[in-house]
């Protein structure tokens, strides 16, 4: 079982479970018996007291199970009532020999926040209390954090790659765009390779900082992929990222480091990004 590719997805709502499952399928579709997909929900104990737990679990997993049947994808489901969701998730992730953990970027972070504005989510009107606090000198509202605290904790304490989905009605990763800002981002190409192999995805790699042009080894790697799967991978050198181009893509893959830099620099094109998977490389 050691060589199986194991994906763990942890979701909060039935919808997010469905979204993450679709991506897990894109990543592993043609691997047949060589993959294992686990969909997990860890629920806060205090919300479960008065509730029939079995019924709650059934409702939560309904979408995931329905989607797995549509995709003909075998999924293991895992449900846990917890007093400490973050620690339980970290412990299950680290002990389970998984290759990848998939989670959603915490919704709360972009509702009515600067990050939500940056990412082009139509945000609710900012709470006036928040504005008052800002006037009093706490300007947290104007500083977009690239991740919510929960996600930061997970990134910090897990020892496997984590994929964090920013969902803009994700359906399927058919057209993928990968901006490479520095050579360390290049691990993303491994995921591109998997998506080409398993989902027949079309991948565009953007040499955003001109690093690839100077690197023979990496150009060679891209050429090899092109050789095995002709017409599936393209290298772009244009530095400007146009709205029309972003609108034509299904998914952006980006490194967690470059994501932080984009948010810190408040890059204008962020508001037009398609669904995005931010992948860490511990």
PDB file of C-alpha atoms in Angstrom:
ATOM      1  CA  UNK A   1       0.000   0.000   0.000  1.00  0.00           C
ATOM      2  CA  UNK A   2       3.019   2.232   0.354  1.00  0.00           C
ATOM      3  CA  UNK A   3       2.965   3.396  -3.255  1.00  0.00           C
ATOM      4  CA  UNK A   4      -0.668   4.492  -3.257  1.00  0.00           C
ATOM      5  CA  UNK A   5      -1.219   8.211  -3.736  1.00  0.00           C
ATOM      6  CA  UNK A   6      -3.239   9.229  -0.693  1.00  0.00           C
ATOM      7  CA  UNK A   7      -5.356  12.370  -0.588  1.00  0.00           C
ATOM      8  CA  UNK A   8      -7.162  13.592   2.523  1.00  0.00           C
ATOM      9  CA  UNK A   9      -9.764  16.281   2.114  1.00  0.00           C
ATOM     10  CA  UNK A  10     -11.174  18.046   5.113  1.00  0.00           C
ATOM     11  CA  UNK A  11     -14.371  20.020   4.600  1.00  0.00           C
ATOM     12  CA  UNK A  12     -16.793  22.059   6.680  1.00  0.00           C
ATOM     13  CA  UNK A  13     -19.901  22.298   4.506  1.00  0.00           C
ATOM     14  CA  UNK A  14     -21.464  19.764   2.100  1.00  0.00           C
ATOM     15  CA  UNK A  15     -20.704  22.122  -0.805  1.00  0.00           C
ATOM     16  CA  UNK A  16     -17.038  22.483   0.010  1.00  0.00           C
ATOM     17  CA  UNK A  17     -16.752  18.699   0.334  1.00  0.00           C
ATOM     18  CA  UNK A  18     -18.104  18.353  -3.191  1.00  0.00           C
ATOM     19  CA  UNK A  19     -15.695  20.971  -4.575  1.00  0.00           C
ATOM     20  CA  UNK A  20     -12.612  19.405  -3.002  1.00  0.00           C
ATOM     21  CA  UNK A  21     -13.688  15.951  -4.144  1.00  0.00           C
ATOM     22  CA  UNK A  22     -13.953  17.136  -7.754  1.00  0.00           C
ATOM     23  CA  UNK A  23     -10.397  18.395  -7.586  1.00  0.00           C
ATOM     24  CA  UNK A  24      -9.137  15.194  -5.913  1.00  0.00           C
ATOM     25  CA  UNK A  25     -10.721  13.287  -8.796  1.00  0.00           C
ATOM     26  CA  UNK A  26      -9.010  15.524 -11.403  1.00  0.00           C
ATOM     27  CA  UNK A  27      -5.713  14.795  -9.708  1.00  0.00           C
ATOM     28  CA  UNK A  28      -6.074  11.002  -9.513  1.00  0.00           C
ATOM     29  CA  UNK A  29      -8.732   9.948 -12.013  1.00  0.00           C
ATOM     30  CA  UNK A  30      -6.742   7.418 -14.049  1.00  0.00           C
ATOM     31  CA  UNK A  31      -4.793   5.944 -11.136  1.00  0.00           C
ATOM     32  CA  UNK A  32      -7.363   3.179 -10.596  1.00  0.00           C
ATOM     33  CA  UNK A  33      -6.243   1.113  -7.616  1.00  0.00           C
ATOM     34  CA  UNK A  34      -3.181   3.252  -6.918  1.00  0.00           C
ATOM     35  CA  UNK A  35      -4.989   5.981  -5.070  1.00  0.00           C
ATOM     36  CA  UNK A  36      -6.896   6.441  -1.882  1.00  0.00           C
ATOM     37  CA  UNK A  37      -9.224   9.374  -1.241  1.00  0.00           C
ATOM     38  CA  UNK A  38     -10.544  10.167   2.233  1.00  0.00           C
ATOM     39  CA  UNK A  39     -13.190  12.824   2.826  1.00  0.00           C
ATOM     40  CA  UNK A  40     -13.248  13.996   6.408  1.00  0.00           C
ATOM     41  CA  UNK A  41     -15.422  16.269   8.463  1.00  0.00           C
ATOM     42  CA  UNK A  42     -14.430  17.281  11.968  1.00  0.00           C
ATOM     43  CA  UNK A  43     -17.345  18.921  13.730  1.00  0.00           C
ATOM     44  CA  UNK A  44     -17.271  20.973  16.924  1.00  0.00           C
ATOM     45  CA  UNK A  45     -18.707  18.861  19.758  1.00  0.00           C
ATOM     46  CA  UNK A  46     -20.645  21.779  21.214  1.00  0.00           C
ATOM     47  CA  UNK A  47     -22.741  22.125  18.047  1.00  0.00           C
ATOM     48  CA  UNK A  48     -23.702  18.468  18.161  1.00  0.00           C
ATOM     49  CA  UNK A  49     -25.230  18.059  21.620  1.00  0.00           C
ATOM     50  CA  UNK A  50     -28.884  18.456  20.842  1.00  0.00           C
ATOM     51  CA  UNK A  51     -28.587  16.955  17.418  1.00  0.00           C
ATOM     52  CA  UNK A  52     -28.998  13.417  16.222  1.00  0.00           C
ATOM     53  CA  UNK A  53     -25.350  12.844  15.282  1.00  0.00           C
ATOM     54  CA  UNK A  54     -26.066  10.149  12.716  1.00  0.00           C
ATOM     55  CA  UNK A  55     -28.519  12.388  10.909  1.00  0.00           C
ATOM     56  CA  UNK A  56     -26.031  15.265  11.033  1.00  0.00           C
ATOM     57  CA  UNK A  57     -23.285  13.087   9.558  1.00  0.00           C
ATOM     58  CA  UNK A  58     -25.615  11.820   6.835  1.00  0.00           C
ATOM     59  CA  UNK A  59     -26.553  15.352   5.787  1.00  0.00           C
ATOM     60  CA  UNK A  60     -22.941  16.491   5.786  1.00  0.00           C
ATOM     61  CA  UNK A  61     -21.723  13.664   3.590  1.00  0.00           C
ATOM     62  CA  UNK A  62     -24.718  13.505   1.254  1.00  0.00           C
ATOM     63  CA  UNK A  63     -23.124  15.731  -1.411  1.00  0.00           C
ATOM     64  CA  UNK A  64     -19.762  14.005  -1.156  1.00  0.00           C
ATOM     65  CA  UNK A  65     -21.278  10.555  -1.578  1.00  0.00           C
ATOM     66  CA  UNK A  66     -23.514  11.685  -4.418  1.00  0.00           C
ATOM     67  CA  UNK A  67     -20.556  13.310  -6.198  1.00  0.00           C
ATOM     68  CA  UNK A  68     -18.351  10.263  -5.642  1.00  0.00           C
ATOM     69  CA  UNK A  69     -21.026   8.103  -7.284  1.00  0.00           C
ATOM     70  CA  UNK A  70     -21.258  10.483 -10.246  1.00  0.00           C
ATOM     71  CA  UNK A  71     -17.471  10.400 -10.611  1.00  0.00           C
ATOM     72  CA  UNK A  72     -17.322   6.634  -9.958  1.00  0.00           C
ATOM     73  CA  UNK A  73     -14.742   7.442  -7.326  1.00  0.00           C
ATOM     74  CA  UNK A  74     -14.211   5.300  -4.281  1.00  0.00           C
ATOM     75  CA  UNK A  75     -14.108   7.487  -1.178  1.00  0.00           C
ATOM     76  CA  UNK A  76     -13.535   6.692   2.464  1.00  0.00           C
ATOM     77  CA  UNK A  77     -15.544   8.967   4.752  1.00  0.00           C
ATOM     78  CA  UNK A  78     -14.373   9.988   8.168  1.00  0.00           C
ATOM     79  CA  UNK A  79     -16.452  11.895  10.704  1.00  0.00           C
ATOM     80  CA  UNK A  80     -15.226  13.061  14.074  1.00  0.00           C
ATOM     81  CA  UNK A  81     -16.766  15.148  16.826  1.00  0.00           C
ATOM     82  CA  UNK A  82     -14.020  17.253  18.300  1.00  0.00           C
ATOM     83  CA  UNK A  83     -13.244  19.724  21.052  1.00  0.00           C
ATOM     84  CA  UNK A  84     -10.138  20.900  19.186  1.00  0.00           C
ATOM     85  CA  UNK A  85     -10.626  20.794  15.431  1.00  0.00           C
ATOM     86  CA  UNK A  86      -7.243  22.234  14.493  1.00  0.00           C
ATOM     87  CA  UNK A  87      -5.244  19.761  16.587  1.00  0.00           C
ATOM     88  CA  UNK A  88      -7.339  16.787  15.497  1.00  0.00           C
ATOM     89  CA  UNK A  89      -6.916  17.699  11.838  1.00  0.00           C
ATOM     90  CA  UNK A  90      -3.152  18.115  12.267  1.00  0.00           C
ATOM     91  CA  UNK A  91      -2.818  14.829  14.110  1.00  0.00           C
ATOM     92  CA  UNK A  92      -4.909  12.821  11.588  1.00  0.00           C
ATOM     93  CA  UNK A  93      -2.996  14.411   8.707  1.00  0.00           C
ATOM     94  CA  UNK A  94       0.431  13.710  10.162  1.00  0.00           C
ATOM     95  CA  UNK A  95      -0.297  10.144  11.245  1.00  0.00           C
ATOM     96  CA  UNK A  96      -2.126   8.989   8.159  1.00  0.00           C
ATOM     97  CA  UNK A  97       0.716   8.779   5.597  1.00  0.00           C
ATOM     98  CA  UNK A  98      -1.147  11.091   3.246  1.00  0.00           C
ATOM     99  CA  UNK A  99       0.506  12.718   0.228  1.00  0.00           C
ATOM    100  CA  UNK A 100      -1.747  15.761   0.132  1.00  0.00           C
ATOM    101  CA  UNK A 101      -4.255  17.490   2.397  1.00  0.00           C
ATOM    102  CA  UNK A 102      -6.976  19.550   0.701  1.00  0.00           C
ATOM    103  CA  UNK A 103      -8.889  22.243   2.599  1.00  0.00           C
ATOM    104  CA  UNK A 104     -10.856  25.383   1.751  1.00  0.00           C
ATOM    105  CA  UNK A 105      -9.587  28.856   2.536  1.00  0.00           C
ATOM    106  CA  UNK A 106     -11.677  29.875   5.581  1.00  0.00           C
ATOM    107  CA  UNK A 107     -14.821  31.620   4.318  1.00  0.00           C
ATOM    108  CA  UNK A 108     -14.850  34.002   7.264  1.00  0.00           C
ATOM    109  CA  UNK A 109     -11.613  35.530   6.045  1.00  0.00           C
ATOM    110  CA  UNK A 110     -13.052  37.031   2.907  1.00  0.00           C
ATOM    111  CA  UNK A 111     -16.552  37.973   3.955  1.00  0.00           C
ATOM    112  CA  UNK A 112     -16.502  41.736   4.311  1.00  0.00           C
ATOM    113  CA  UNK A 113     -12.728  41.833   4.471  1.00  0.00           C
ATOM    114  CA  UNK A 114     -10.037  43.444   2.398  1.00  0.00           C
ATOM    115  CA  UNK A 115      -8.920  40.002   1.215  1.00  0.00           C
ATOM    116  CA  UNK A 116     -12.437  39.364  -0.065  1.00  0.00           C
ATOM    117  CA  UNK A 117     -12.270  42.630  -1.996  1.00  0.00           C
ATOM    118  CA  UNK A 118      -8.833  41.814  -3.355  1.00  0.00           C
ATOM    119  CA  UNK A 119      -9.999  38.396  -4.527  1.00  0.00           C
ATOM    120  CA  UNK A 120     -13.052  39.840  -6.255  1.00  0.00           C
ATOM    121  CA  UNK A 121     -15.686  38.397  -3.936  1.00  0.00           C
ATOM    122  CA  UNK A 122     -18.598  40.795  -3.705  1.00  0.00           C
ATOM    123  CA  UNK A 123     -18.181  41.547  -0.065  1.00  0.00           C
ATOM    124  CA  UNK A 124     -20.849  42.490   2.386  1.00  0.00           C
ATOM    125  CA  UNK A 125     -20.886  46.042   3.657  1.00  0.00           C
ATOM    126  CA  UNK A 126     -18.111  46.371   6.182  1.00  0.00           C
ATOM    127  CA  UNK A 127     -19.402  46.295   9.713  1.00  0.00           C
ATOM    128  CA  UNK A 128     -19.381  49.878  11.116  1.00  0.00           C
ATOM    129  CA  UNK A 129     -17.995  48.641  14.447  1.00  0.00           C
ATOM    130  CA  UNK A 130     -14.971  47.410  12.588  1.00  0.00           C
ATOM    131  CA  UNK A 131     -14.584  50.823  11.005  1.00  0.00           C
ATOM    132  CA  UNK A 132     -14.767  52.525  14.393  1.00  0.00           C
ATOM    133  CA  UNK A 133     -12.011  50.296  15.686  1.00  0.00           C
ATOM    134  CA  UNK A 134      -9.992  51.210  12.639  1.00  0.00           C
ATOM    135  CA  UNK A 135     -10.401  54.896  13.315  1.00  0.00           C
ATOM    136  CA  UNK A 136      -9.186  54.258  16.840  1.00  0.00           C
ATOM    137  CA  UNK A 137      -5.971  53.032  15.336  1.00  0.00           C
ATOM    138  CA  UNK A 138      -6.495  49.321  14.852  1.00  0.00           C
ATOM    139  CA  UNK A 139      -6.141  49.158  11.140  1.00  0.00           C
ATOM    140  CA  UNK A 140      -6.366  45.368  10.756  1.00  0.00           C
ATOM    141  CA  UNK A 141      -9.177  45.871   8.317  1.00  0.00           C
ATOM    142  CA  UNK A 142      -6.807  47.382   5.782  1.00  0.00           C
ATOM    143  CA  UNK A 143      -4.232  44.643   6.111  1.00  0.00           C
ATOM    144  CA  UNK A 144      -5.253  41.606   4.142  1.00  0.00           C
ATOM    145  CA  UNK A 145      -3.892  38.475   5.708  1.00  0.00           C
ATOM    146  CA  UNK A 146      -3.161  35.863   3.006  1.00  0.00           C
ATOM    147  CA  UNK A 147      -4.616  33.105   5.223  1.00  0.00           C
ATOM    148  CA  UNK A 148      -7.052  32.805   8.099  1.00  0.00           C
ATOM    149  CA  UNK A 149      -5.643  31.751  11.482  1.00  0.00           C
ATOM    150  CA  UNK A 150      -6.963  28.214  11.194  1.00  0.00           C
ATOM    151  CA  UNK A 151      -5.242  27.694   7.821  1.00  0.00           C
ATOM    152  CA  UNK A 152      -2.036  29.253   9.144  1.00  0.00           C
ATOM    153  CA  UNK A 153      -2.051  26.763  12.011  1.00  0.00           C
ATOM    154  CA  UNK A 154      -2.540  23.856   9.620  1.00  0.00           C
ATOM    155  CA  UNK A 155       0.250  25.077   7.298  1.00  0.00           C
ATOM    156  CA  UNK A 156       2.529  25.529  10.249  1.00  0.00           C
ATOM    157  CA  UNK A 157       2.045  22.153  11.907  1.00  0.00           C
ATOM    158  CA  UNK A 158       1.409  19.617   9.145  1.00  0.00           C
ATOM    159  CA  UNK A 159       4.329  17.815   7.563  1.00  0.00           C
ATOM    160  CA  UNK A 160       2.809  17.149   4.122  1.00  0.00           C
ATOM    161  CA  UNK A 161       1.803  19.418   1.231  1.00  0.00           C
ATOM    162  CA  UNK A 162      -1.461  21.277   1.825  1.00  0.00           C
ATOM    163  CA  UNK A 163      -3.699  22.466  -0.998  1.00  0.00           C
ATOM    164  CA  UNK A 164      -5.935  25.385  -0.026  1.00  0.00           C
ATOM    165  CA  UNK A 165      -8.841  26.009  -2.364  1.00  0.00           C
ATOM    166  CA  UNK A 166     -10.204  29.472  -3.072  1.00  0.00           C
ATOM    167  CA  UNK A 167     -13.476  28.492  -4.684  1.00  0.00           C
ATOM    168  CA  UNK A 168     -15.007  30.499  -7.486  1.00  0.00           C
ATOM    169  CA  UNK A 169     -17.552  27.900  -8.597  1.00  0.00           C
ATOM    170  CA  UNK A 170     -14.917  25.274  -9.348  1.00  0.00           C
ATOM    171  CA  UNK A 171     -16.099  22.489 -11.642  1.00  0.00           C
ATOM    172  CA  UNK A 172     -13.078  20.863 -13.219  1.00  0.00           C
ATOM    173  CA  UNK A 173      -9.398  21.648 -13.726  1.00  0.00           C
ATOM    174  CA  UNK A 174      -9.412  21.464 -17.517  1.00  0.00           C
ATOM    175  CA  UNK A 175      -7.511  24.682 -18.121  1.00  0.00           C
ATOM    176  CA  UNK A 176      -4.837  25.452 -15.584  1.00  0.00           C
ATOM    177  CA  UNK A 177      -2.584  28.411 -15.168  1.00  0.00           C
ATOM    178  CA  UNK A 178       0.579  28.278 -13.032  1.00  0.00           C
ATOM    179  CA  UNK A 179       2.499  31.490 -12.406  1.00  0.00           C
ATOM    180  CA  UNK A 180       6.110  30.747 -11.445  1.00  0.00           C
ATOM    181  CA  UNK A 181       7.599  33.685  -9.550  1.00  0.00           C
ATOM    182  CA  UNK A 182      10.773  31.994  -8.371  1.00  0.00           C
ATOM    183  CA  UNK A 183      12.540  28.701  -8.972  1.00  0.00           C
ATOM    184  CA  UNK A 184      11.293  27.354  -5.627  1.00  0.00           C
ATOM    185  CA  UNK A 185       7.762  27.437  -7.065  1.00  0.00           C
ATOM    186  CA  UNK A 186       8.691  24.749  -9.481  1.00  0.00           C
ATOM    187  CA  UNK A 187       7.335  21.885  -7.367  1.00  0.00           C
ATOM    188  CA  UNK A 188       3.945  22.991  -8.731  1.00  0.00           C
ATOM    189  CA  UNK A 189       4.843  21.381 -12.054  1.00  0.00           C
ATOM    190  CA  UNK A 190       4.572  17.943 -10.396  1.00  0.00           C
ATOM    191  CA  UNK A 191       0.889  18.697  -9.812  1.00  0.00           C
ATOM    192  CA  UNK A 192       0.535  19.924 -13.375  1.00  0.00           C
ATOM    193  CA  UNK A 193       1.941  16.597 -14.536  1.00  0.00           C
ATOM    194  CA  UNK A 194      -0.596  14.675 -12.453  1.00  0.00           C
ATOM    195  CA  UNK A 195      -3.449  16.793 -13.804  1.00  0.00           C
ATOM    196  CA  UNK A 196      -2.291  16.256 -17.391  1.00  0.00           C
ATOM    197  CA  UNK A 197      -1.998  12.491 -16.827  1.00  0.00           C
ATOM    198  CA  UNK A 198      -5.247  12.024 -14.941  1.00  0.00           C
ATOM    199  CA  UNK A 199      -7.512  14.732 -16.285  1.00  0.00           C
ATOM    200  CA  UNK A 200      -6.043  15.585 -19.687  1.00  0.00           C
ATOM    201  CA  UNK A 201      -5.686  19.171 -18.410  1.00  0.00           C
ATOM    202  CA  UNK A 202      -4.264  21.972 -20.523  1.00  0.00           C
ATOM    203  CA  UNK A 203      -1.528  23.732 -18.560  1.00  0.00           C
ATOM    204  CA  UNK A 204      -0.060  27.176 -19.073  1.00  0.00           C
ATOM    205  CA  UNK A 205       3.069  28.000 -17.122  1.00  0.00           C
ATOM    206  CA  UNK A 206       3.787  31.671 -16.776  1.00  0.00           C
ATOM    207  CA  UNK A 207       7.440  32.527 -16.355  1.00  0.00           C
ATOM    208  CA  UNK A 208       6.438  35.543 -14.278  1.00  0.00           C
ATOM    209  CA  UNK A 209       9.962  36.570 -13.286  1.00  0.00           C
ATOM    210  CA  UNK A 210      11.911  35.264 -16.276  1.00  0.00           C
ATOM    211  CA  UNK A 211      13.480  32.546 -14.082  1.00  0.00           C
ATOM    212  CA  UNK A 212      12.599  29.614 -16.320  1.00  0.00           C
ATOM    213  CA  UNK A 213      14.109  31.146 -19.418  1.00  0.00           C
ATOM    214  CA  UNK A 214      17.491  31.124 -17.685  1.00  0.00           C
ATOM    215  CA  UNK A 215      17.201  27.568 -16.391  1.00  0.00           C
ATOM    216  CA  UNK A 216      18.006  24.745 -18.793  1.00  0.00           C
ATOM    217  CA  UNK A 217      17.064  21.994 -16.361  1.00  0.00           C
ATOM    218  CA  UNK A 218      13.533  23.308 -15.904  1.00  0.00           C
ATOM    219  CA  UNK A 219      13.029  23.978 -19.597  1.00  0.00           C
ATOM    220  CA  UNK A 220      14.108  20.387 -20.182  1.00  0.00           C
ATOM    221  CA  UNK A 221      11.548  19.158 -17.656  1.00  0.00           C
ATOM    222  CA  UNK A 222       8.777  21.057 -19.411  1.00  0.00           C
ATOM    223  CA  UNK A 223       9.952  19.679 -22.748  1.00  0.00           C
ATOM    224  CA  UNK A 224       9.759  16.145 -21.358  1.00  0.00           C
ATOM    225  CA  UNK A 225       6.159  16.641 -20.304  1.00  0.00           C
ATOM    226  CA  UNK A 226       5.408  18.098 -23.728  1.00  0.00           C
ATOM    227  CA  UNK A 227       7.032  15.047 -25.300  1.00  0.00           C
ATOM    228  CA  UNK A 228       4.899  12.583 -23.316  1.00  0.00           C
ATOM    229  CA  UNK A 229       1.696  14.617 -23.648  1.00  0.00           C
ATOM    230  CA  UNK A 230       1.954  16.799 -26.764  1.00  0.00           C
ATOM    231  CA  UNK A 231      -0.043  20.056 -26.788  1.00  0.00           C
ATOM    232  CA  UNK A 232      -0.822  19.958 -23.066  1.00  0.00           C
ATOM    233  CA  UNK A 233       1.752  22.320 -21.625  1.00  0.00           C
ATOM    234  CA  UNK A 234       2.689  25.814 -22.784  1.00  0.00           C
ATOM    235  CA  UNK A 235       5.272  28.205 -21.451  1.00  0.00           C
ATOM    236  CA  UNK A 236       4.341  31.895 -21.494  1.00  0.00           C
ATOM    237  CA  UNK A 237       6.846  34.689 -21.060  1.00  0.00           C
ATOM    238  CA  UNK A 238       4.469  37.648 -21.053  1.00  0.00           C
ATOM    239  CA  UNK A 239       4.608  39.359 -17.720  1.00  0.00           C
ATOM    240  CA  UNK A 240       1.233  41.094 -17.725  1.00  0.00           C
ATOM    241  CA  UNK A 241      -1.702  38.981 -16.691  1.00  0.00           C
ATOM    242  CA  UNK A 242      -4.847  40.039 -18.507  1.00  0.00           C
ATOM    243  CA  UNK A 243      -8.399  39.767 -17.208  1.00  0.00           C
ATOM    244  CA  UNK A 244      -9.549  37.968 -20.381  1.00  0.00           C
ATOM    245  CA  UNK A 245      -6.855  35.354 -19.934  1.00  0.00           C
ATOM    246  CA  UNK A 246      -7.780  34.740 -16.282  1.00  0.00           C
ATOM    247  CA  UNK A 247     -11.455  34.452 -17.180  1.00  0.00           C
ATOM    248  CA  UNK A 248     -10.613  31.692 -19.661  1.00  0.00           C
ATOM    249  CA  UNK A 249      -8.909  29.507 -17.024  1.00  0.00           C
ATOM    250  CA  UNK A 250     -10.564  27.023 -14.637  1.00  0.00           C
ATOM    251  CA  UNK A 251      -7.904  26.953 -11.979  1.00  0.00           C
ATOM    252  CA  UNK A 252      -4.760  28.749 -10.904  1.00  0.00           C
ATOM    253  CA  UNK A 253      -2.106  26.743  -9.049  1.00  0.00           C
ATOM    254  CA  UNK A 254       0.211  28.866  -6.951  1.00  0.00           C
ATOM    255  CA  UNK A 255       2.810  28.307  -4.249  1.00  0.00           C
ATOM    256  CA  UNK A 256       1.923  29.403  -0.721  1.00  0.00           C
ATOM    257  CA  UNK A 257       4.925  31.728  -0.721  1.00  0.00           C
ATOM    258  CA  UNK A 258       3.954  33.462  -3.961  1.00  0.00           C
ATOM    259  CA  UNK A 259       0.367  33.720  -2.733  1.00  0.00           C
ATOM    260  CA  UNK A 260       1.585  35.604   0.335  1.00  0.00           C
ATOM    261  CA  UNK A 261       3.628  37.921  -1.868  1.00  0.00           C
ATOM    262  CA  UNK A 262       0.689  38.591  -4.198  1.00  0.00           C
ATOM    263  CA  UNK A 263      -1.590  39.449  -1.275  1.00  0.00           C
ATOM    264  CA  UNK A 264       1.081  41.599   0.389  1.00  0.00           C
ATOM    265  CA  UNK A 265       1.675  43.527  -2.805  1.00  0.00           C
ATOM    266  CA  UNK A 266      -2.128  43.759  -3.352  1.00  0.00           C
ATOM    267  CA  UNK A 267      -1.720  42.691  -6.983  1.00  0.00           C
ATOM    268  CA  UNK A 268      -4.581  44.176  -8.964  1.00  0.00           C
ATOM    269  CA  UNK A 269      -5.237  41.116 -11.102  1.00  0.00           C
ATOM    270  CA  UNK A 270      -6.149  39.064  -8.014  1.00  0.00           C
ATOM    271  CA  UNK A 271      -9.756  40.216  -8.283  1.00  0.00           C
ATOM    272  CA  UNK A 272     -10.078  38.373 -11.603  1.00  0.00           C
ATOM    273  CA  UNK A 273      -8.494  35.072 -10.600  1.00  0.00           C
ATOM    274  CA  UNK A 274     -10.363  31.862 -11.356  1.00  0.00           C
ATOM    275  CA  UNK A 275     -10.693  29.233  -8.617  1.00  0.00           C
ATOM    276  CA  UNK A 276      -7.254  28.867  -7.096  1.00  0.00           C
ATOM    277  CA  UNK A 277      -5.376  26.110  -5.334  1.00  0.00           C
ATOM    278  CA  UNK A 278      -2.573  27.382  -3.119  1.00  0.00           C
ATOM    279  CA  UNK A 279      -0.135  24.523  -2.537  1.00  0.00           C
ATOM    280  CA  UNK A 280       2.480  24.432   0.189  1.00  0.00           C
ATOM    281  CA  UNK A 281       5.710  22.470  -0.075  1.00  0.00           C
ATOM    282  CA  UNK A 282       6.893  21.672   3.459  1.00  0.00           C
TER     283      UNK A 282
END
